[in-house]
Coordinates of C-alpha atoms in Angstrom, one line a residue:
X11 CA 97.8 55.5 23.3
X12 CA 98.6 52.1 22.9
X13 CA 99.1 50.6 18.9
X14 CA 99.4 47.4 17.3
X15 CA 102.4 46.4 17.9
X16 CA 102.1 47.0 21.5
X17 CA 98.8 44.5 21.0
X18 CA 100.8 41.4 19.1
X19 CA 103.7 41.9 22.1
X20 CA 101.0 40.9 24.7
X21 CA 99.3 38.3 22.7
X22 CA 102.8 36.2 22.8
X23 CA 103.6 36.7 26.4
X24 CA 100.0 35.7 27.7
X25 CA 99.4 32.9 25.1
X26 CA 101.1 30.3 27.3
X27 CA 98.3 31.1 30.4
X28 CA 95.4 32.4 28.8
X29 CA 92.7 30.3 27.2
X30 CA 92.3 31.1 23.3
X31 CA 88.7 31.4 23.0
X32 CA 86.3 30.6 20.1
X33 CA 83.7 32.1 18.5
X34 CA 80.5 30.6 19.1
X35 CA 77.2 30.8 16.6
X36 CA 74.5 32.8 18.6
X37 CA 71.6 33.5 16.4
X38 CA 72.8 35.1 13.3
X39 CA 75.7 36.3 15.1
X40 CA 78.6 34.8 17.6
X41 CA 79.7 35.0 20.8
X42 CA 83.7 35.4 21.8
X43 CA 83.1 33.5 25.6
X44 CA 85.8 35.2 27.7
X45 CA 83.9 34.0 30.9
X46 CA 85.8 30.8 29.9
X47 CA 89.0 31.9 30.8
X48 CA 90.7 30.3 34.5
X49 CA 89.6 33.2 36.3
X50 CA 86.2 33.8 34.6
X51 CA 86.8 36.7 33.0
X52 CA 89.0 38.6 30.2
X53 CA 90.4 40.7 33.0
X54 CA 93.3 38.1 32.9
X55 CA 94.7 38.9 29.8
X56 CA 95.5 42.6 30.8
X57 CA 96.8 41.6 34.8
X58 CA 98.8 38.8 33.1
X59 CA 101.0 41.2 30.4
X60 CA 101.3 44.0 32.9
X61 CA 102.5 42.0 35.5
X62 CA 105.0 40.2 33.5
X63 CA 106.6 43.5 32.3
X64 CA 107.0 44.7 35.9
X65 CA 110.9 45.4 36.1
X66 CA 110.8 45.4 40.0
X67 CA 107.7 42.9 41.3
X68 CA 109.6 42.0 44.4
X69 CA 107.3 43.6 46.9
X70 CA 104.6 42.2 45.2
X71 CA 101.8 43.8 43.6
X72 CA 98.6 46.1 44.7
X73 CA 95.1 46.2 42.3
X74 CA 91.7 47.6 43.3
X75 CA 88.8 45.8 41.7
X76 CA 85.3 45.2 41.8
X77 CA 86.3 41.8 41.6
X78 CA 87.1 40.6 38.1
X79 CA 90.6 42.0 37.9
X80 CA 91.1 41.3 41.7
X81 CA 90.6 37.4 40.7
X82 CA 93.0 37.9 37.6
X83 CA 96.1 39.9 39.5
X84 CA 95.4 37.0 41.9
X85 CA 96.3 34.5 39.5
X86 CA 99.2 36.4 37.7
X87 CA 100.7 37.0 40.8
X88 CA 100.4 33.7 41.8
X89 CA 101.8 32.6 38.9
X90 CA 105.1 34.9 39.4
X91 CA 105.5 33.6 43.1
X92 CA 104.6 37.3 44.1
X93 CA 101.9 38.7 46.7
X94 CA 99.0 40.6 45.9
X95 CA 97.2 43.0 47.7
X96 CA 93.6 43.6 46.7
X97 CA 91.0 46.4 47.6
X98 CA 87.1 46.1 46.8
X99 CA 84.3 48.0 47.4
X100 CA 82.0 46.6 50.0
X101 CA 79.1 45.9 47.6
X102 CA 81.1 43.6 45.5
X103 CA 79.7 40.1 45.4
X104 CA 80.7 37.5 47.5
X105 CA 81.4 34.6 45.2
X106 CA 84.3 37.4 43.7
X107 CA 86.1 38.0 47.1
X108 CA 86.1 34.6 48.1
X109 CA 87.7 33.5 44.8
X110 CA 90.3 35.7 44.6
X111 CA 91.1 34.8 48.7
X112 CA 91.1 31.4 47.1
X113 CA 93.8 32.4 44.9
X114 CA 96.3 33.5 47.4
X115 CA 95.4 37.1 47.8
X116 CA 95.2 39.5 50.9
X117 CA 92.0 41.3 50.7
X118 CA 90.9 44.6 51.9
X119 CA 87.4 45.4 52.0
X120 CA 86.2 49.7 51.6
X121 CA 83.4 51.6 50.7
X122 CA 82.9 52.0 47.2
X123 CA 84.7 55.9 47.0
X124 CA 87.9 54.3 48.7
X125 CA 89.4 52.0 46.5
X126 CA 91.9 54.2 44.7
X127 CA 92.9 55.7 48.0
X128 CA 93.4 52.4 49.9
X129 CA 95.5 51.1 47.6
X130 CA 97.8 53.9 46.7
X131 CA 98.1 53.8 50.2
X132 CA 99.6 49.7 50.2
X133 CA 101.8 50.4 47.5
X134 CA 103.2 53.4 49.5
X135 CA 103.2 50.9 52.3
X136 CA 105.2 47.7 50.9
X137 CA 106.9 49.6 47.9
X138 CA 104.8 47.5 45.8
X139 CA 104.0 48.1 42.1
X140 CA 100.2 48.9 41.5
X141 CA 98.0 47.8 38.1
X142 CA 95.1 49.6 37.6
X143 CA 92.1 47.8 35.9
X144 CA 92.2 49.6 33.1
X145 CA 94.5 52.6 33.2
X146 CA 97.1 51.1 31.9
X147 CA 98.9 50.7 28.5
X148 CA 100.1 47.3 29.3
X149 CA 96.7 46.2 30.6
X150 CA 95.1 47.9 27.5
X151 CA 97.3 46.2 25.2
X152 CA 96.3 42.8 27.1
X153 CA 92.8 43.1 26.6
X154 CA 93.7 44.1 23.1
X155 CA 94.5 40.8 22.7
X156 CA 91.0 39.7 22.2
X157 CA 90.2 42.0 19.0
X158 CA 93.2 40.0 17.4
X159 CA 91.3 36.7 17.7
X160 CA 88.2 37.7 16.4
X161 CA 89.4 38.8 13.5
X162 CA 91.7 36.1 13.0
X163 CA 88.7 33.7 13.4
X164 CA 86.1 35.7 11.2
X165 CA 87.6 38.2 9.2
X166 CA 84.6 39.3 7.1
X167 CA 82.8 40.6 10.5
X168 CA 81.3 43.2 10.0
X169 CA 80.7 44.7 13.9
X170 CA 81.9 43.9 18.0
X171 CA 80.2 44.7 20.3
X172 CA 81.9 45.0 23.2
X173 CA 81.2 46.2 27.4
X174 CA 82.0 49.5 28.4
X175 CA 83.3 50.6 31.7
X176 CA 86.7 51.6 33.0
X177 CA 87.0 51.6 29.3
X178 CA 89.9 48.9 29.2
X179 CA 88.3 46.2 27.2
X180 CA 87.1 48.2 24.5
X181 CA 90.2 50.6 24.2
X182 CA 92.4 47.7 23.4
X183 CA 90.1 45.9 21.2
X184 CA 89.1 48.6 19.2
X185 CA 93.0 49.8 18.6
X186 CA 93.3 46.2 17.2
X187 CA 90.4 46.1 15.0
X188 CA 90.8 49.3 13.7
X189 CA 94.5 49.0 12.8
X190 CA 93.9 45.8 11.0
X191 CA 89.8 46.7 9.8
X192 CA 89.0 50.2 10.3
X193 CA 86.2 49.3 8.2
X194 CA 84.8 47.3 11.1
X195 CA 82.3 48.7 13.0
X196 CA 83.0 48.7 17.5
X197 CA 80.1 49.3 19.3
X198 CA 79.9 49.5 22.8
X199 CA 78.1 48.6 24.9
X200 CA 76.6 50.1 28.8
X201 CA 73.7 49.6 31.6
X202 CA 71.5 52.5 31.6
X203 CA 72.2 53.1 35.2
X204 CA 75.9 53.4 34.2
X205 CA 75.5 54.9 31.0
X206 CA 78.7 57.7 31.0
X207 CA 80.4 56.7 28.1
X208 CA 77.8 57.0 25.7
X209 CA 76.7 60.3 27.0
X210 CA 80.4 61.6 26.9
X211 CA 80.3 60.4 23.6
X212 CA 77.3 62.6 22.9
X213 CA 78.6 65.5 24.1
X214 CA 82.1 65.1 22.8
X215 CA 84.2 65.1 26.2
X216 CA 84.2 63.1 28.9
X217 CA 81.4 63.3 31.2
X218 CA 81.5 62.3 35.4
X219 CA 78.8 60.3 37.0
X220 CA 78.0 59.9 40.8
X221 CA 79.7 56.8 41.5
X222 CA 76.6 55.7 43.6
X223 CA 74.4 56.3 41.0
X224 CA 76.5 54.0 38.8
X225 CA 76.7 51.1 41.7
X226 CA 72.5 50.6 40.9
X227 CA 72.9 48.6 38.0
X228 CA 73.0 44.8 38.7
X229 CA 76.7 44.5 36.0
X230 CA 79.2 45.3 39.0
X231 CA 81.5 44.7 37.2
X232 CA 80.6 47.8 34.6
X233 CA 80.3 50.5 37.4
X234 CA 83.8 52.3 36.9
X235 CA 84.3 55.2 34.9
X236 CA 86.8 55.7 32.3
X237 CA 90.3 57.5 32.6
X238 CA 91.7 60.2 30.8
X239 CA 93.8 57.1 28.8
X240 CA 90.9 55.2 28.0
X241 CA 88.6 57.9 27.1
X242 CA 91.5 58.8 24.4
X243 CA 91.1 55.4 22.8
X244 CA 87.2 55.3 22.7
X245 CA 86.5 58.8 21.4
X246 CA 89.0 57.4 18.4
X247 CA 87.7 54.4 17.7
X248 CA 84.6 53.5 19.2
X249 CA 81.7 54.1 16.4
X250 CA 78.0 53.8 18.5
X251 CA 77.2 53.3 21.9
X252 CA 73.9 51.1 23.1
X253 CA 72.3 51.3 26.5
X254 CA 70.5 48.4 28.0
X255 CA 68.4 48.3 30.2
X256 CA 68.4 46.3 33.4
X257 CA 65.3 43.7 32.3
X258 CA 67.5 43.7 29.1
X259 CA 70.7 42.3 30.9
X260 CA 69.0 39.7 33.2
X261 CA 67.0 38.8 29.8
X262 CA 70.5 38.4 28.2
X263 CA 72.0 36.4 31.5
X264 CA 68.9 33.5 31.5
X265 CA 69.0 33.7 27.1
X266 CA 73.4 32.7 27.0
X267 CA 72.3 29.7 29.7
X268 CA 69.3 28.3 27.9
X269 CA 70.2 28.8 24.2
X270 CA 74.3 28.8 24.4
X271 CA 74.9 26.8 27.8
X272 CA 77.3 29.9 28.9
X273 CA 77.2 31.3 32.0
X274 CA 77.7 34.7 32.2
X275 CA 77.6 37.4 35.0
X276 CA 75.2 40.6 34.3
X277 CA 78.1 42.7 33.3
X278 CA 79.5 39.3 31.0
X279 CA 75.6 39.7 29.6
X280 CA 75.8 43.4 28.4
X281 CA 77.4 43.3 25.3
X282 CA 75.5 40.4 24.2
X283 CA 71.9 42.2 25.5
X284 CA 72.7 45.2 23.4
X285 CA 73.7 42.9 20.2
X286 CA 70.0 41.8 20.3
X287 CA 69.2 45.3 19.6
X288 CA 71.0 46.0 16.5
X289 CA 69.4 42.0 15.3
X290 CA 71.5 39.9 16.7
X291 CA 74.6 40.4 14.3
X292 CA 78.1 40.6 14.8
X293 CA 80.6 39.5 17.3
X294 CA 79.2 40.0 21.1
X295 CA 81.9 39.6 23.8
X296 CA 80.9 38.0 26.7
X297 CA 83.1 39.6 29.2
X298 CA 83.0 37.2 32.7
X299 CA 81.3 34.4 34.2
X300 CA 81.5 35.2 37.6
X301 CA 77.9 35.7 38.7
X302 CA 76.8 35.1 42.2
X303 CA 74.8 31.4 42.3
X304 CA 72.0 33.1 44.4
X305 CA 70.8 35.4 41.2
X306 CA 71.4 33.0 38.6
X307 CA 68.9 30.8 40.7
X308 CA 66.9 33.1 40.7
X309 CA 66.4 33.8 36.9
X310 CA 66.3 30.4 35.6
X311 CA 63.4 30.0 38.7
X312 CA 61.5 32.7 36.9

């Protein structure tokens, strides 16, 4: 398991390429808007400190992504003057495979059970280094990152509530808030249709779901499952878990436009959908931005 110092480490090396977000009033609570980061998303803060402490990146680098953290390795990649090779599933959306093509990537396209396998498969192919979207101390420890700000910018608060889904996000900002504020209470946050966390967290171990029953909900970016890593960090730290449902997340999606001016993808939404359920309190993250122009027409049409 990751620990602070491993947190503060990553906060210096991505400072110079990451946007240092603010927290935004929503309500009675605030917002931490990570969907304003280059690449949309928070994903960048994890791909940018693992791909820094690579000690041999000179075959370049191999991620599998529903597209978040395919748009993020992208960019770090880019950034080193490396090439990336990216697998997604075939249902991911196409606004998030044409932006990380747009960022220099090569892009393979598999069905949604393949992604592991097609990349293990590159790296043994180019001798490349892999980073995992969240299986990863380094990428933990990026994403940690964010629990650092928060409480650097309000230090009384008194919850986060934070997406759940590879387990990433909330593994690394939980490790910081509890170091610093174990008084602070992390909650996280999951679809219904994609709701494994919380029920491992009911029954005390970790808990499989059918990877196509995940792939229903509408937050693609939340249909991953957490590692044996991940799943360390959350059953130590995390506090509650809140489901939402999917009227609850578009809800969320069309409520960040019209009252905050944010756009957020459904998955960016979650956290922010279930802090309405607990009265609007606390610090919500909004994980990405990233959502596909077609749906958000749709919902501010409604």
């Amino acid at each position: 398991m990751i620990a602070l110092p491993d947190i503060r480490s990553a906060a210096a090396v991505i400072a110079p390429h990451v946007v240092r977000t603010p927290l935004l009033p929503f309500g009675p609570g605030w917002l931490k808007p990570e969907n304003l980061q280059p690449v949309g998303a928070f994903k960048l803060r994890g791909a940018l400190n693992a791909l820094a402490r690579l000690e041999n990146r000179a075959n370049g680098v191999v991620a599998y992504s529903s597209g978040n953290h395919a748009q993020a390795v992208a960019f770090a990649a880019r950034l080193h003057g490396v090439p990336a090779a990216i697998v997604m599933p075939d249902n991911t959306p196409a606004v998030k495979i044409e932006a990380t093509k747009a960022l220099g990537a090569e892009v393979f396209i598999v069905g949604i059970t393949e992604r592991v396998e097609r990349a293990e498969a590159l790296v043994a192919e180019r001798g490349a280094a892999l980073i995992p979207p969240f299986d990863h101390p380094d990428v933990i420890a990026g994403q940690g990152t964010i629990g650092l700000e928060i409480l650097a910018d309000l230090p009384d608060v008194e919850a986060v509530v934070v997406p759940m889904s590879g387990g990433g996000l909330i593994s690394g900002v939980a490790t910081a808030i509890k170091s610093l504020r174990p008084d602070v209470r992390v909650i996280g946050a999951e679809p219904e249709l994609a709701a494994d966390i919380a029920e491992s967290l009911r029954t005390g171990e970790l808990v499989r779901w059918d990877p196509l029953k995940r792939a229903q909900t509408a937050a693609d970016a939340l249909r991953d499952e957490p590692s044996a890593l991940t799943w360390a960090h959350i059953s130590e730290y995390v506090d509650d878990v809140i489901t939402v449902s999917e009227d609850e997340i578009l809800a969320a999606v069309t409520g960040l436009v019209r009252r905050a001016r944010l756009i957020a993808e459904p998955s960016g939404a979650v956290a922010v959908a279930a802090q309405a359920k607990i009265g609007g309190g606390g610090v919500a993250v909004v994980s990405g931005g990233n959502v596909d122009p077609a749906l958000l027409a749709r919902l501010l049409a409604a």
